[in-house]
């Protein structure tokens, strides 16, 4: 990205919703594998939050520490940390 982003000045030109959607898509293999009971809980809470009008960025923010602990893919973890730094 050629433009310098300063999230403390403005979220202008930062598509946080698209980044959150991309992260949710990337988490699908973890959710579908269901190797940890957290993922079913995460899906349930996501549905509840979305029904209340909260977006996926809020859902990701609420479970950020757990997600960081469970994600084993370094690239995906870096993507999550970038989302945290840029949008949360």
Short mmCIF file of N, CA and C in Angstrom, two decimals:
data_model
loop_
_atom_site.label_atom_id
_atom_site.label_comp_id
_atom_site.label_asym_id
_atom_site.label_seq_id
_atom_site.Cartn_x
_atom_site.Cartn_y
_atom_site.Cartn_z
N UNK A 1 0.85 -1.16 0.00
CA UNK A 1 0.00 0.00 0.00
C UNK A 1 0.90 1.23 0.00
N UNK A 2 0.67 2.15 -0.92
CA UNK A 2 1.52 3.31 -1.05
C UNK A 2 1.14 4.43 -0.09
N UNK A 3 -0.10 4.46 0.34
CA UNK A 3 -0.58 5.52 1.23
C UNK A 3 -0.31 5.16 2.69
N UNK A 4 0.24 6.10 3.42
CA UNK A 4 0.48 5.90 4.85
C UNK A 4 -0.85 6.00 5.59
N UNK A 5 -1.13 5.05 6.44
CA UNK A 5 -2.38 5.02 7.20
C UNK A 5 -2.09 5.42 8.63
N UNK A 6 -2.85 6.37 9.12
CA UNK A 6 -2.76 6.75 10.53
C UNK A 6 -4.15 6.60 11.12
N UNK A 7 -4.40 5.47 11.73
CA UNK A 7 -5.74 5.16 12.23
C UNK A 7 -6.19 6.12 13.31
N UNK A 8 -5.28 6.79 13.98
CA UNK A 8 -5.66 7.70 15.06
C UNK A 8 -6.18 9.03 14.52
N UNK A 9 -5.88 9.33 13.27
CA UNK A 9 -6.39 10.54 12.65
C UNK A 9 -7.75 10.26 12.04
N UNK A 10 -7.87 9.17 11.34
CA UNK A 10 -9.12 8.85 10.67
C UNK A 10 -9.08 7.41 10.16
N UNK A 11 -10.25 6.81 10.11
CA UNK A 11 -10.36 5.49 9.51
C UNK A 11 -10.68 5.61 8.02
N UNK A 12 -10.62 6.82 7.49
CA UNK A 12 -10.90 7.08 6.08
C UNK A 12 -9.94 6.24 5.22
N UNK A 13 -10.48 5.67 4.19
CA UNK A 13 -9.73 4.85 3.23
C UNK A 13 -9.23 3.53 3.81
N UNK A 14 -9.74 3.13 4.95
CA UNK A 14 -9.40 1.82 5.51
C UNK A 14 -10.69 1.00 5.50
N UNK A 15 -10.75 -0.03 4.69
CA UNK A 15 -11.96 -0.85 4.61
C UNK A 15 -11.89 -1.96 5.65
N UNK A 16 -12.18 -1.59 6.88
CA UNK A 16 -12.09 -2.54 7.99
C UNK A 16 -13.11 -3.66 7.87
N UNK A 17 -14.29 -3.35 7.34
CA UNK A 17 -15.30 -4.40 7.19
C UNK A 17 -14.83 -5.47 6.21
N UNK A 18 -14.22 -5.06 5.12
CA UNK A 18 -13.71 -6.03 4.14
C UNK A 18 -12.58 -6.85 4.74
N UNK A 19 -11.73 -6.21 5.53
CA UNK A 19 -10.63 -6.93 6.19
C UNK A 19 -11.17 -7.94 7.20
N UNK A 20 -12.21 -7.56 7.94
CA UNK A 20 -12.82 -8.47 8.91
C UNK A 20 -13.48 -9.65 8.19
N UNK A 21 -14.15 -9.36 7.07
CA UNK A 21 -14.79 -10.42 6.29
C UNK A 21 -13.74 -11.40 5.75
N UNK A 22 -12.63 -10.85 5.28
CA UNK A 22 -11.54 -11.70 4.78
C UNK A 22 -10.99 -12.59 5.90
N UNK A 23 -10.88 -12.03 7.10
CA UNK A 23 -10.40 -12.80 8.25
C UNK A 23 -11.38 -13.92 8.59
N UNK A 24 -12.67 -13.61 8.59
CA UNK A 24 -13.67 -14.64 8.89
C UNK A 24 -13.60 -15.77 7.86
N UNK A 25 -13.41 -15.41 6.60
CA UNK A 25 -13.26 -16.43 5.56
C UNK A 25 -12.02 -17.29 5.81
N UNK A 26 -10.95 -16.66 6.24
CA UNK A 26 -9.71 -17.39 6.52
C UNK A 26 -9.84 -18.31 7.73
N UNK A 27 -10.75 -17.98 8.64
CA UNK A 27 -10.95 -18.80 9.83
C UNK A 27 -11.85 -20.01 9.58
N UNK A 28 -12.52 -20.06 8.43
CA UNK A 28 -13.45 -21.16 8.13
C UNK A 28 -12.83 -22.55 8.31
N UNK A 29 -11.60 -22.80 7.86
CA UNK A 29 -11.04 -24.14 8.07
C UNK A 29 -10.95 -24.52 9.55
N UNK A 30 -10.63 -23.57 10.40
CA UNK A 30 -10.58 -23.84 11.84
C UNK A 30 -11.98 -24.14 12.37
N UNK A 31 -12.93 -23.33 11.94
CA UNK A 31 -14.31 -23.49 12.41
C UNK A 31 -14.88 -24.83 11.95
N UNK A 32 -14.67 -25.15 10.68
CA UNK A 32 -15.21 -26.39 10.12
C UNK A 32 -14.54 -27.63 10.69
N UNK A 33 -13.27 -27.54 11.02
CA UNK A 33 -12.57 -28.68 11.60
C UNK A 33 -13.10 -29.00 12.99
N UNK A 34 -13.54 -27.97 13.69
CA UNK A 34 -14.15 -28.12 15.02
C UNK A 34 -13.32 -28.98 15.97
N UNK A 35 -12.01 -28.82 15.90
CA UNK A 35 -11.13 -29.59 16.78
C UNK A 35 -11.12 -29.05 18.21
N UNK A 36 -11.59 -27.84 18.37
CA UNK A 36 -11.64 -27.20 19.68
C UNK A 36 -13.06 -26.71 19.91
N UNK A 37 -13.65 -26.93 21.08
CA UNK A 37 -15.03 -26.50 21.34
C UNK A 37 -15.22 -24.99 21.21
N UNK A 38 -14.14 -24.24 21.28
CA UNK A 38 -14.25 -22.79 21.13
C UNK A 38 -14.89 -22.39 19.82
N UNK A 39 -14.59 -23.13 18.74
CA UNK A 39 -15.06 -22.71 17.42
C UNK A 39 -16.57 -22.77 17.30
N UNK A 40 -17.21 -23.75 17.91
CA UNK A 40 -18.68 -23.80 17.91
C UNK A 40 -19.23 -22.62 18.71
N UNK A 41 -18.61 -22.35 19.84
CA UNK A 41 -18.99 -21.21 20.67
C UNK A 41 -18.81 -19.90 19.90
N UNK A 42 -17.69 -19.78 19.20
CA UNK A 42 -17.39 -18.59 18.41
C UNK A 42 -18.46 -18.38 17.34
N UNK A 43 -18.84 -19.45 16.65
CA UNK A 43 -19.88 -19.35 15.62
C UNK A 43 -21.21 -18.93 16.22
N UNK A 44 -21.55 -19.49 17.37
CA UNK A 44 -22.80 -19.14 18.05
C UNK A 44 -22.80 -17.66 18.43
N UNK A 45 -21.71 -17.20 19.01
CA UNK A 45 -21.61 -15.80 19.43
C UNK A 45 -21.61 -14.86 18.23
N UNK A 46 -20.97 -15.29 17.15
CA UNK A 46 -20.98 -14.47 15.93
C UNK A 46 -22.40 -14.27 15.44
N UNK A 47 -23.18 -15.33 15.41
CA UNK A 47 -24.57 -15.23 14.98
C UNK A 47 -25.36 -14.32 15.91
N UNK A 48 -25.15 -14.46 17.21
CA UNK A 48 -25.84 -13.61 18.18
C UNK A 48 -25.46 -12.14 18.01
N UNK A 49 -24.17 -11.88 17.87
CA UNK A 49 -23.70 -10.50 17.72
C UNK A 49 -24.23 -9.90 16.42
N UNK A 50 -24.16 -10.68 15.33
CA UNK A 50 -24.66 -10.18 14.05
C UNK A 50 -26.15 -9.88 14.11
N UNK A 51 -26.91 -10.71 14.83
CA UNK A 51 -28.35 -10.49 14.99
C UNK A 51 -28.63 -9.20 15.75
N UNK A 52 -27.72 -8.82 16.62
CA UNK A 52 -27.88 -7.57 17.39
C UNK A 52 -27.35 -6.36 16.63
N UNK A 53 -26.83 -6.58 15.44
CA UNK A 53 -26.35 -5.48 14.62
C UNK A 53 -24.86 -5.21 14.72
N UNK A 54 -24.14 -6.05 15.46
CA UNK A 54 -22.69 -5.89 15.55
C UNK A 54 -22.03 -6.54 14.34
N UNK A 55 -20.97 -5.93 13.86
CA UNK A 55 -20.28 -6.48 12.70
C UNK A 55 -19.20 -7.48 13.11
N UNK A 56 -18.62 -8.12 12.11
CA UNK A 56 -17.60 -9.14 12.39
C UNK A 56 -16.34 -8.56 13.01
N UNK A 57 -16.05 -7.31 12.75
CA UNK A 57 -14.90 -6.68 13.38
C UNK A 57 -15.06 -6.69 14.90
N UNK A 58 -16.27 -6.42 15.36
CA UNK A 58 -16.56 -6.44 16.80
C UNK A 58 -16.40 -7.86 17.35
N UNK A 59 -16.89 -8.83 16.61
CA UNK A 59 -16.78 -10.23 17.04
C UNK A 59 -15.30 -10.62 17.17
N UNK A 60 -14.53 -10.30 16.16
CA UNK A 60 -13.10 -10.62 16.19
C UNK A 60 -12.41 -9.91 17.35
N UNK A 61 -12.77 -8.68 17.58
CA UNK A 61 -12.15 -7.92 18.67
C UNK A 61 -12.46 -8.56 20.02
N UNK A 62 -13.70 -9.01 20.21
CA UNK A 62 -14.09 -9.61 21.49
C UNK A 62 -13.32 -10.89 21.80
N UNK A 63 -12.93 -11.63 20.78
CA UNK A 63 -12.27 -12.92 20.99
C UNK A 63 -10.81 -12.90 20.54
N UNK A 64 -10.24 -11.73 20.42
CA UNK A 64 -8.88 -11.57 19.92
C UNK A 64 -7.84 -12.40 20.68
N UNK A 65 -7.78 -12.34 22.01
CA UNK A 65 -6.76 -13.13 22.71
C UNK A 65 -6.87 -14.64 22.44
N UNK A 66 -8.09 -15.14 22.43
CA UNK A 66 -8.30 -16.57 22.18
C UNK A 66 -7.92 -16.92 20.74
N UNK A 67 -8.31 -16.07 19.80
CA UNK A 67 -7.96 -16.32 18.41
C UNK A 67 -6.44 -16.36 18.22
N UNK A 68 -5.76 -15.42 18.84
CA UNK A 68 -4.29 -15.40 18.73
C UNK A 68 -3.67 -16.68 19.30
N UNK A 69 -4.28 -17.21 20.31
CA UNK A 69 -3.76 -18.43 20.93
C UNK A 69 -4.02 -19.66 20.06
N UNK A 70 -5.16 -19.69 19.38
CA UNK A 70 -5.56 -20.89 18.64
C UNK A 70 -5.05 -20.94 17.20
N UNK A 71 -4.80 -19.79 16.61
CA UNK A 71 -4.34 -19.77 15.22
C UNK A 71 -2.89 -20.25 15.15
N UNK A 72 -2.68 -21.27 14.35
CA UNK A 72 -1.35 -21.88 14.24
C UNK A 72 -0.60 -21.43 13.00
N UNK A 73 -1.29 -20.84 12.06
CA UNK A 73 -0.71 -20.38 10.80
C UNK A 73 -0.10 -18.99 11.00
N UNK A 74 1.21 -18.87 10.82
CA UNK A 74 1.89 -17.59 11.06
C UNK A 74 1.38 -16.48 10.15
N UNK A 75 1.09 -16.81 8.90
CA UNK A 75 0.60 -15.81 7.96
C UNK A 75 -0.78 -15.31 8.38
N UNK A 76 -1.65 -16.21 8.79
CA UNK A 76 -2.99 -15.83 9.24
C UNK A 76 -2.90 -15.03 10.54
N UNK A 77 -2.02 -15.42 11.42
CA UNK A 77 -1.82 -14.68 12.66
C UNK A 77 -1.33 -13.26 12.36
N UNK A 78 -0.43 -13.12 11.41
CA UNK A 78 0.05 -11.79 11.01
C UNK A 78 -1.09 -10.95 10.43
N UNK A 79 -1.96 -11.60 9.67
CA UNK A 79 -3.13 -10.91 9.10
C UNK A 79 -4.05 -10.43 10.23
N UNK A 80 -4.26 -11.26 11.23
CA UNK A 80 -5.10 -10.88 12.37
C UNK A 80 -4.47 -9.71 13.13
N UNK A 81 -3.17 -9.78 13.34
CA UNK A 81 -2.48 -8.71 14.06
C UNK A 81 -2.50 -7.40 13.27
N UNK A 82 -2.42 -7.49 11.95
CA UNK A 82 -2.54 -6.30 11.11
C UNK A 82 -3.94 -5.71 11.23
N UNK A 83 -4.94 -6.57 11.23
CA UNK A 83 -6.33 -6.11 11.41
C UNK A 83 -6.49 -5.43 12.76
N UNK A 84 -5.92 -6.01 13.78
CA UNK A 84 -5.98 -5.42 15.12
C UNK A 84 -5.33 -4.04 15.12
N UNK A 85 -4.14 -3.94 14.58
CA UNK A 85 -3.39 -2.69 14.59
C UNK A 85 -4.09 -1.60 13.76
N UNK A 86 -4.62 -1.99 12.61
CA UNK A 86 -5.18 -1.02 11.67
C UNK A 86 -6.62 -0.62 12.00
N UNK A 87 -7.41 -1.57 12.49
CA UNK A 87 -8.86 -1.33 12.59
C UNK A 87 -9.46 -1.38 13.98
N UNK A 88 -8.74 -1.88 14.97
CA UNK A 88 -9.38 -2.03 16.28
C UNK A 88 -8.90 -1.00 17.27
#
